[in-house]
């Protein structure tokens, strides 16, 4: 029963990252590149477990949330710069997610309701804003999670029917490849799974928990979430022609019957709407932990300023009529590019002897964290340079972009390993 309770507790992490971003990015990856990018999701599982376990271990051992631990760990002249960098990455990332969440919820409703998109957007925005204001989210989130779970089962069934597991699955998962134009999708697949704000939510969930059971719960819940993402990618690979929500809904209808379209529409709406409540809350919790954990209540002005600031960004772009799929893909890529920054500072914190005691990172944990940080930095920098080249800001060659990305990855990883090897942490 304790093991089952741990899995249920940590399923909140999987529920938080299986949203419109996951559906859009995974299905678009399958539609454009078939099964070639399954390896990115397998890497995402490793990265998500390594970082979430570190965040949970930090909270269990020190009794502090990740935000509070970063606040305690860094002092002196650099403290405000570091806090600003981490908080900025989280707020920017959650605001980008919020845009995708609201657009995804509206897109789900559009599949089944013949109502003008502006009115649908207004309904989603107003209802999510009221719920955030009242703070009554728990029971609604459970109901929406059930709909998302049924959508996940629908994708499992459809994926099995359109492409049963075979050698192509293994090749896609175990042989990393980077087709032309796939950089942003690879980073998006990582960014939609290893969500930076989930590291802060996970540290809050871990308080008072058993570390061994938390590791089990994280492994099971993340594995289920990544398996759903893989099923979505496989289903997307069966789409002929350009990717769209309509094409994905028709693919599910072909595998499940007419009810498949409705189930997908409701699941997409539920995933978007529940995440539209989670993302602003996560940003506010993170800001409270990093800036002023003792003075901010959930009704205080600073807390609500962050909460409704993030929600307001999503509401603004939701009403602008932005096309959902490009916006969601861009949001996932942005979060993937911001991930190395949060991962690096988490890495520093779990090597702090004063915070962690005997539970600080050892050689194996640092090896995996180094691998995750280096890979995320490499891919994130590549995606940023590719985006800058697309708008004419960066004119360097592909070879130069790869060199700079690899150099930055080596520098960040080398700095982290040097701090550990030299014990350049507080003792």
Coordinates of C-alpha atoms in Angstrom, one line a residue:
X1 CA 0.0 0.0 0.0
X2 CA 2.9 2.4 0.7
X3 CA 4.4 1.7 -2.7
X4 CA 1.0 2.3 -4.4
X5 CA 0.5 5.5 -2.4
X6 CA 4.0 6.7 -3.6
X7 CA 3.1 6.0 -7.2
X8 CA -0.2 7.9 -6.8
X9 CA 1.5 10.8 -5.1
X10 CA 4.2 11.2 -7.8
X11 CA 1.7 10.6 -10.7
X12 CA 1.2 14.4 -10.3
X13 CA 4.5 14.9 -12.1
X14 CA 3.5 12.8 -15.1
X15 CA 0.0 14.5 -15.1
X16 CA 1.7 17.9 -15.2
X17 CA 3.8 17.2 -18.3
X18 CA 1.3 15.2 -20.3
X19 CA -0.5 18.3 -21.7
X20 CA -1.2 20.0 -25.0
X21 CA 2.6 20.5 -25.5
X22 CA 3.2 16.7 -25.2
X23 CA 0.4 15.9 -27.6
X24 CA 1.4 18.5 -30.1
X25 CA 5.2 18.0 -30.0
X26 CA 5.1 14.2 -30.0
X27 CA 2.5 13.9 -32.7
X28 CA 4.2 16.5 -34.9
X29 CA 7.5 14.6 -34.5
X30 CA 5.9 11.4 -35.6
X31 CA 4.1 13.0 -38.5
X32 CA 7.4 14.6 -39.8
X33 CA 10.0 12.1 -39.0
X34 CA 8.2 8.8 -38.3
X35 CA 9.8 6.8 -35.4
X36 CA 13.3 8.5 -35.8
X37 CA 12.9 10.7 -32.7
X38 CA 11.8 8.0 -30.2
X39 CA 15.3 8.2 -28.7
X40 CA 14.6 11.8 -27.5
X41 CA 11.7 10.5 -25.4
X42 CA 13.9 7.7 -24.0
X43 CA 16.5 10.3 -23.1
X44 CA 13.7 12.4 -21.6
X45 CA 12.8 9.6 -19.2
X46 CA 16.4 9.4 -18.0
X47 CA 16.8 13.1 -17.7
X48 CA 13.4 13.6 -15.9
X49 CA 14.1 10.8 -13.4
X50 CA 17.6 12.0 -12.6
X51 CA 16.6 15.6 -12.0
X52 CA 13.3 14.9 -10.2
X53 CA 15.1 12.4 -7.9
X54 CA 17.7 15.0 -7.1
X55 CA 15.0 17.6 -6.4
X56 CA 13.1 15.1 -4.1
X57 CA 16.3 14.0 -2.4
X58 CA 17.2 17.6 -1.7
X59 CA 13.9 18.3 -0.1
X60 CA 13.7 15.1 1.9
X61 CA 17.3 15.5 3.3
X62 CA 17.4 19.2 3.9
X63 CA 13.7 19.8 4.7
X64 CA 13.7 22.7 2.3
X65 CA 11.9 23.1 -1.0
X66 CA 14.2 23.6 -4.1
X67 CA 13.4 27.3 -4.2
X68 CA 14.3 27.8 -0.5
X69 CA 17.4 25.6 -0.9
X70 CA 18.7 27.8 -3.7
X71 CA 18.0 30.8 -1.6
X72 CA 20.0 29.3 1.3
X73 CA 22.8 27.9 -0.9
X74 CA 23.8 31.1 -2.7
X75 CA 24.8 34.2 -0.7
X76 CA 27.0 37.2 -1.2
X77 CA 27.0 39.5 -4.3
X78 CA 26.0 36.7 -6.7
X79 CA 22.8 35.7 -4.9
X80 CA 20.5 38.1 -6.6
X81 CA 21.9 37.4 -10.0
X82 CA 21.5 33.6 -9.5
X83 CA 18.0 34.0 -8.0
X84 CA 17.0 36.2 -10.9
X85 CA 18.4 33.8 -13.5
X86 CA 16.5 30.8 -12.0
X87 CA 13.3 32.7 -11.3
X88 CA 13.4 34.3 -14.8
X89 CA 13.8 30.9 -16.4
X90 CA 10.8 29.5 -14.5
X91 CA 8.5 32.5 -15.1
X92 CA 9.4 32.8 -18.8
X93 CA 9.0 29.0 -19.2
X94 CA 5.7 28.8 -17.4
X95 CA 4.3 31.8 -19.3
X96 CA 5.3 30.1 -22.6
X97 CA 3.6 26.9 -21.3
X98 CA 0.5 28.9 -20.3
X99 CA 0.1 30.2 -23.9
X100 CA 0.2 26.6 -25.2
X101 CA -2.1 25.4 -22.4
X102 CA -4.9 27.9 -23.2
X103 CA -4.5 27.5 -27.0
X104 CA -4.6 23.7 -26.5
X105 CA -7.7 23.8 -24.4
X106 CA -9.4 26.0 -27.0
X107 CA -8.3 23.7 -29.8
X108 CA -9.8 20.7 -28.1
X109 CA -13.2 22.4 -27.8
X110 CA -13.0 23.5 -31.5
X111 CA -13.0 19.8 -32.5
X112 CA -16.4 19.2 -31.1
X113 CA -18.1 22.6 -30.7
X114 CA -19.2 24.8 -33.6
X115 CA -18.7 28.1 -31.7
X116 CA -16.6 31.0 -32.7
X117 CA -13.0 30.6 -31.5
X118 CA -13.0 33.9 -29.7
X119 CA -15.9 32.9 -27.5
X120 CA -14.3 29.6 -26.7
X121 CA -11.1 31.4 -25.7
X122 CA -13.0 33.8 -23.5
X123 CA -14.7 30.9 -21.8
X124 CA -11.4 29.1 -21.1
X125 CA -9.7 32.3 -19.9
X126 CA -12.5 33.5 -17.7
X127 CA -13.2 30.1 -16.1
X128 CA -9.5 29.4 -15.4
X129 CA -9.0 32.9 -14.0
X130 CA -11.9 32.5 -11.6
X131 CA -10.7 29.1 -10.4
X132 CA -7.2 30.5 -9.8
X133 CA -8.7 33.4 -7.9
X134 CA -10.8 31.2 -5.7
X135 CA -8.0 28.6 -5.2
X136 CA -10.4 25.6 -5.5
X137 CA -8.4 23.5 -7.9
X138 CA -7.8 20.0 -6.3
X139 CA -11.1 18.2 -7.1
X140 CA -11.4 19.7 -10.6
X141 CA -7.8 18.7 -11.3
X142 CA -8.6 15.1 -10.4
X143 CA -11.6 15.0 -12.8
X144 CA -9.6 16.5 -15.6
X145 CA -6.7 14.0 -15.0
X146 CA -9.2 11.1 -15.5
X147 CA -10.1 12.5 -18.9
X148 CA -6.4 12.8 -19.8
X149 CA -5.8 9.2 -18.6
X150 CA -8.5 7.9 -21.0
X151 CA -7.0 9.9 -23.8
X152 CA -3.6 8.3 -23.0
X153 CA -5.3 4.8 -23.2
X154 CA -6.8 5.8 -26.6
X155 CA -3.3 6.6 -27.9
X156 CA -1.9 3.3 -26.6
X157 CA -4.6 1.3 -28.4
X158 CA -4.3 3.3 -31.6
X159 CA -0.5 3.1 -31.6
X160 CA -0.6 -0.6 -31.2
X161 CA -3.0 -1.0 -34.1
X162 CA -1.2 1.4 -36.5
X163 CA 2.4 0.2 -35.7
X164 CA 2.9 -2.7 -33.3
X165 CA 6.3 -2.8 -31.6
X166 CA 9.0 -4.1 -33.9
X167 CA 12.6 -3.5 -34.9
X168 CA 11.7 0.0 -36.1
X169 CA 10.7 0.9 -32.5
X170 CA 14.0 -0.3 -31.1
X171 CA 16.0 1.4 -33.8
X172 CA 14.2 4.7 -33.1
X173 CA 14.7 4.5 -29.4
X174 CA 18.3 3.2 -29.3
X175 CA 19.9 4.8 -32.3
X176 CA 19.9 8.6 -31.9
X177 CA 19.5 10.5 -35.2
X178 CA 19.0 14.2 -36.0
X179 CA 17.2 14.6 -39.4
X180 CA 17.4 18.0 -41.0
X181 CA 15.1 20.4 -39.3
X182 CA 14.5 18.2 -36.3
X183 CA 16.5 20.2 -33.7
X184 CA 13.6 22.2 -32.3
X185 CA 11.4 19.1 -32.1
X186 CA 14.1 17.2 -30.2
X187 CA 14.5 20.0 -27.7
X188 CA 10.7 20.3 -27.6
X189 CA 10.3 16.6 -26.7
X190 CA 12.8 17.0 -23.9
X191 CA 11.3 20.3 -22.8
X192 CA 7.8 19.0 -22.7
X193 CA 8.9 16.0 -20.5
X194 CA 11.6 17.5 -18.2
X195 CA 9.5 20.6 -17.3
X196 CA 11.6 23.0 -15.2
X197 CA 8.8 24.1 -12.9
X198 CA 8.0 20.4 -12.1
X199 CA 11.4 20.3 -10.3
X200 CA 10.0 22.9 -7.9
X201 CA 6.6 21.2 -7.6
X202 CA 8.4 17.8 -7.0
X203 CA 10.5 19.2 -4.2
X204 CA 7.3 20.4 -2.5
X205 CA 5.6 17.0 -2.9
X206 CA 8.7 15.3 -1.4
X207 CA 8.5 16.9 2.0
X208 CA 8.2 14.2 4.7
X209 CA 8.4 11.4 2.2
X210 CA 10.5 8.3 2.2
X211 CA 13.4 8.6 -0.3
X212 CA 13.3 4.9 -1.4
X213 CA 9.5 5.0 -2.0
X214 CA 9.8 8.4 -3.8
X215 CA 12.3 6.9 -6.2
X216 CA 10.0 4.1 -7.0
X217 CA 7.0 6.4 -7.4
X218 CA 9.0 8.7 -9.7
X219 CA 10.2 5.9 -11.8
X220 CA 6.8 4.4 -12.4
X221 CA 4.9 7.7 -12.9
X222 CA 7.5 9.1 -15.3
X223 CA 7.7 5.8 -17.2
X224 CA 3.9 5.9 -17.8
X225 CA 4.0 9.5 -18.9
X226 CA 6.9 8.9 -21.3
X227 CA 5.1 5.7 -22.6
X228 CA 2.0 7.9 -23.4
X229 CA 4.3 10.4 -25.2
X230 CA 5.8 7.5 -27.3
X231 CA 2.3 6.2 -28.1
X232 CA 1.3 9.7 -29.3
X233 CA 4.4 9.9 -31.5
X234 CA 3.7 6.5 -33.0
X235 CA 0.1 7.5 -33.7
X236 CA 1.3 10.7 -35.3
X237 CA 3.6 8.7 -37.6
X238 CA 0.5 7.3 -39.2
X239 CA -0.8 10.7 -40.3
X240 CA -0.5 11.3 -44.1
X241 CA 0.1 14.9 -45.1
X242 CA 0.7 17.9 -42.8
X243 CA 0.1 17.5 -39.1
X244 CA -3.0 19.1 -37.6
X245 CA -5.3 18.3 -34.6
X246 CA -8.0 17.5 -37.1
X247 CA -5.7 14.9 -38.8
X248 CA -4.8 13.4 -35.4
X249 CA -8.4 13.2 -34.3
X250 CA -9.3 11.4 -37.6
X251 CA -6.5 8.9 -37.0
X252 CA -7.9 8.1 -33.5
X253 CA -11.4 7.8 -35.0
X254 CA -10.1 5.4 -37.6
X255 CA -8.7 3.2 -34.8
X256 CA -11.4 3.6 -32.2
X257 CA -14.5 4.5 -34.1
X258 CA -16.4 7.9 -34.0
X259 CA -16.0 8.1 -30.2
X260 CA -12.2 8.4 -30.7
X261 CA -12.5 11.9 -32.0
X262 CA -14.6 13.1 -29.1
X263 CA -12.3 11.4 -26.6
X264 CA -9.3 13.1 -28.1
X265 CA -11.1 16.5 -28.1
X266 CA -12.1 16.2 -24.4
X267 CA -8.7 14.9 -23.5
X268 CA -6.9 17.7 -25.3
X269 CA -9.2 20.2 -23.6
X270 CA -8.7 18.6 -20.1
X271 CA -4.9 18.5 -20.6
X272 CA -4.8 22.1 -21.6
X273 CA -7.2 23.4 -18.9
X274 CA -5.7 21.5 -16.0
X275 CA -2.2 22.7 -17.1
X276 CA -3.5 26.2 -17.4
X277 CA -4.2 26.0 -13.7
X278 CA -1.0 24.3 -12.8
X279 CA 1.6 26.5 -14.6
X280 CA 0.7 29.8 -12.9
X281 CA 0.5 28.1 -9.5
X282 CA 3.9 26.6 -10.0
X283 CA 5.4 29.9 -11.0
X284 CA 4.0 31.6 -7.9
X285 CA 5.2 28.8 -5.6
X286 CA 8.7 29.0 -7.1
X287 CA 8.8 32.7 -6.7
X288 CA 7.7 32.5 -3.1
X289 CA 10.4 29.9 -2.4
X290 CA 13.2 31.8 -4.0
X291 CA 12.4 35.4 -3.0
X292 CA 10.5 35.4 0.3
X293 CA 9.1 32.1 1.7
X294 CA 8.2 33.5 5.1
X295 CA 6.1 36.5 4.1
X296 CA 4.1 35.4 1.0
X297 CA 0.8 33.8 1.6
X298 CA -1.4 32.5 -1.2
X299 CA -3.6 35.6 -0.8
X300 CA -0.7 38.1 -0.7
X301 CA -0.2 40.7 -3.5
X302 CA 3.3 39.4 -4.7
X303 CA 2.1 35.8 -4.9
X304 CA -1.0 36.8 -6.9
X305 CA 1.0 39.2 -9.1
X306 CA 3.2 36.3 -10.3
X307 CA 0.2 33.9 -10.5
X308 CA -1.9 36.3 -12.7
X309 CA 1.1 37.6 -14.5
X310 CA 1.7 34.2 -16.0
X311 CA -2.0 33.6 -16.5
X312 CA -2.3 37.0 -18.2
X313 CA 0.4 36.2 -20.8
X314 CA -1.6 33.0 -21.8
X315 CA -4.9 35.0 -21.8
X316 CA -3.4 37.7 -24.0
X317 CA -2.1 35.4 -26.7
X318 CA -5.1 33.2 -26.4
X319 CA -7.3 36.1 -27.5
X320 CA -5.0 37.2 -30.3
X321 CA -5.9 34.3 -32.4
X322 CA -2.4 32.8 -32.5
X323 CA -2.2 29.5 -34.3
X324 CA -2.0 26.9 -31.6
X325 CA 0.4 24.3 -33.1
X326 CA 3.3 26.7 -34.0
X327 CA 2.9 28.5 -30.6
X328 CA 2.9 25.3 -28.6
X329 CA 5.9 23.9 -30.5
X330 CA 7.8 27.1 -29.8
X331 CA 6.9 27.0 -26.1
X332 CA 8.2 23.5 -25.7
X333 CA 11.5 24.3 -27.5
X334 CA 11.9 27.4 -25.3
X335 CA 11.5 25.4 -22.1
X336 CA 14.0 22.8 -23.4
X337 CA 16.5 25.7 -24.0
X338 CA 15.9 27.0 -20.5
X339 CA 16.3 23.6 -18.8
X340 CA 20.1 23.5 -18.6
X341 CA 20.1 26.6 -16.5
X342 CA 17.8 25.1 -13.9
X343 CA 19.5 21.7 -14.1
X344 CA 22.9 23.3 -13.4
X345 CA 21.9 25.1 -10.2
X346 CA 20.1 22.0 -9.0
X347 CA 23.3 20.1 -9.6
X348 CA 25.2 22.6 -7.5
X349 CA 22.6 22.4 -4.7
X350 CA 22.7 18.5 -4.4
X351 CA 26.5 18.7 -4.1
X352 CA 26.3 21.0 -1.1
X353 CA 27.5 19.1 2.0
X354 CA 25.7 21.5 4.4
X355 CA 22.3 21.0 2.6
X356 CA 22.7 17.3 1.8
X357 CA 25.0 15.7 4.4
X358 CA 25.8 12.1 3.4
X359 CA 23.0 12.2 0.8
X360 CA 24.9 14.6 -1.5
X361 CA 25.6 13.4 -5.0
X362 CA 28.2 10.6 -5.4
X363 CA 30.2 9.6 -8.5
X364 CA 27.3 7.7 -10.3
X365 CA 24.8 10.5 -9.6
X366 CA 27.2 13.2 -10.8
X367 CA 28.0 11.2 -13.9
X368 CA 24.3 10.9 -14.9
X369 CA 23.6 14.6 -14.0
X370 CA 26.6 15.6 -16.1
X371 CA 25.3 13.6 -19.0
X372 CA 21.8 15.1 -18.7
X373 CA 23.1 18.7 -18.3
X374 CA 25.6 18.4 -21.1
X375 CA 23.1 16.9 -23.6
X376 CA 20.4 19.4 -22.6
X377 CA 22.9 22.3 -23.1
X378 CA 24.1 20.9 -26.4
X379 CA 20.6 20.4 -27.9
X380 CA 19.2 23.6 -26.3
X381 CA 22.0 25.8 -27.7
X382 CA 21.6 24.2 -31.2
X383 CA 17.9 24.9 -31.2
X384 CA 18.4 28.5 -30.1
X385 CA 21.1 29.1 -32.8
X386 CA 18.9 27.4 -35.4
X387 CA 16.0 29.7 -34.5
X388 CA 18.2 32.8 -34.6
X389 CA 19.4 31.7 -38.1
X390 CA 15.8 31.4 -39.2
X391 CA 15.1 35.0 -38.4
X392 CA 18.4 36.3 -39.8
X393 CA 20.1 37.2 -36.5
X394 CA 22.7 34.4 -36.6
X395 CA 24.5 33.6 -39.9
X396 CA 27.1 31.1 -38.7
X397 CA 27.4 27.7 -40.4
X398 CA 26.0 24.4 -39.1
X399 CA 29.5 23.4 -38.2
X400 CA 30.2 26.6 -36.2
X401 CA 26.8 26.2 -34.4
X402 CA 27.7 22.6 -33.4
X403 CA 31.1 23.7 -32.2
X404 CA 29.7 26.5 -30.0
X405 CA 27.0 24.2 -28.7
X406 CA 29.5 21.5 -27.8
X407 CA 31.9 24.1 -26.2
X408 CA 29.1 25.5 -24.0
X409 CA 28.0 22.0 -23.0
X410 CA 31.6 21.1 -22.1
X411 CA 32.1 24.3 -20.1
X412 CA 28.9 23.9 -18.1
X413 CA 29.6 20.2 -17.4
X414 CA 33.3 20.8 -16.6
X415 CA 32.4 23.6 -14.2
X416 CA 29.9 21.4 -12.3
X417 CA 32.4 18.4 -12.1
X418 CA 35.2 20.7 -11.0
X419 CA 33.0 22.2 -8.2
X420 CA 32.3 18.6 -7.1
X421 CA 35.8 17.3 -7.4
X422 CA 37.4 20.3 -5.6
X423 CA 34.6 20.3 -3.1
X424 CA 33.9 23.9 -3.9
X425 CA 30.7 23.7 -2.0
X426 CA 29.9 24.9 1.5
X427 CA 31.0 22.6 4.3

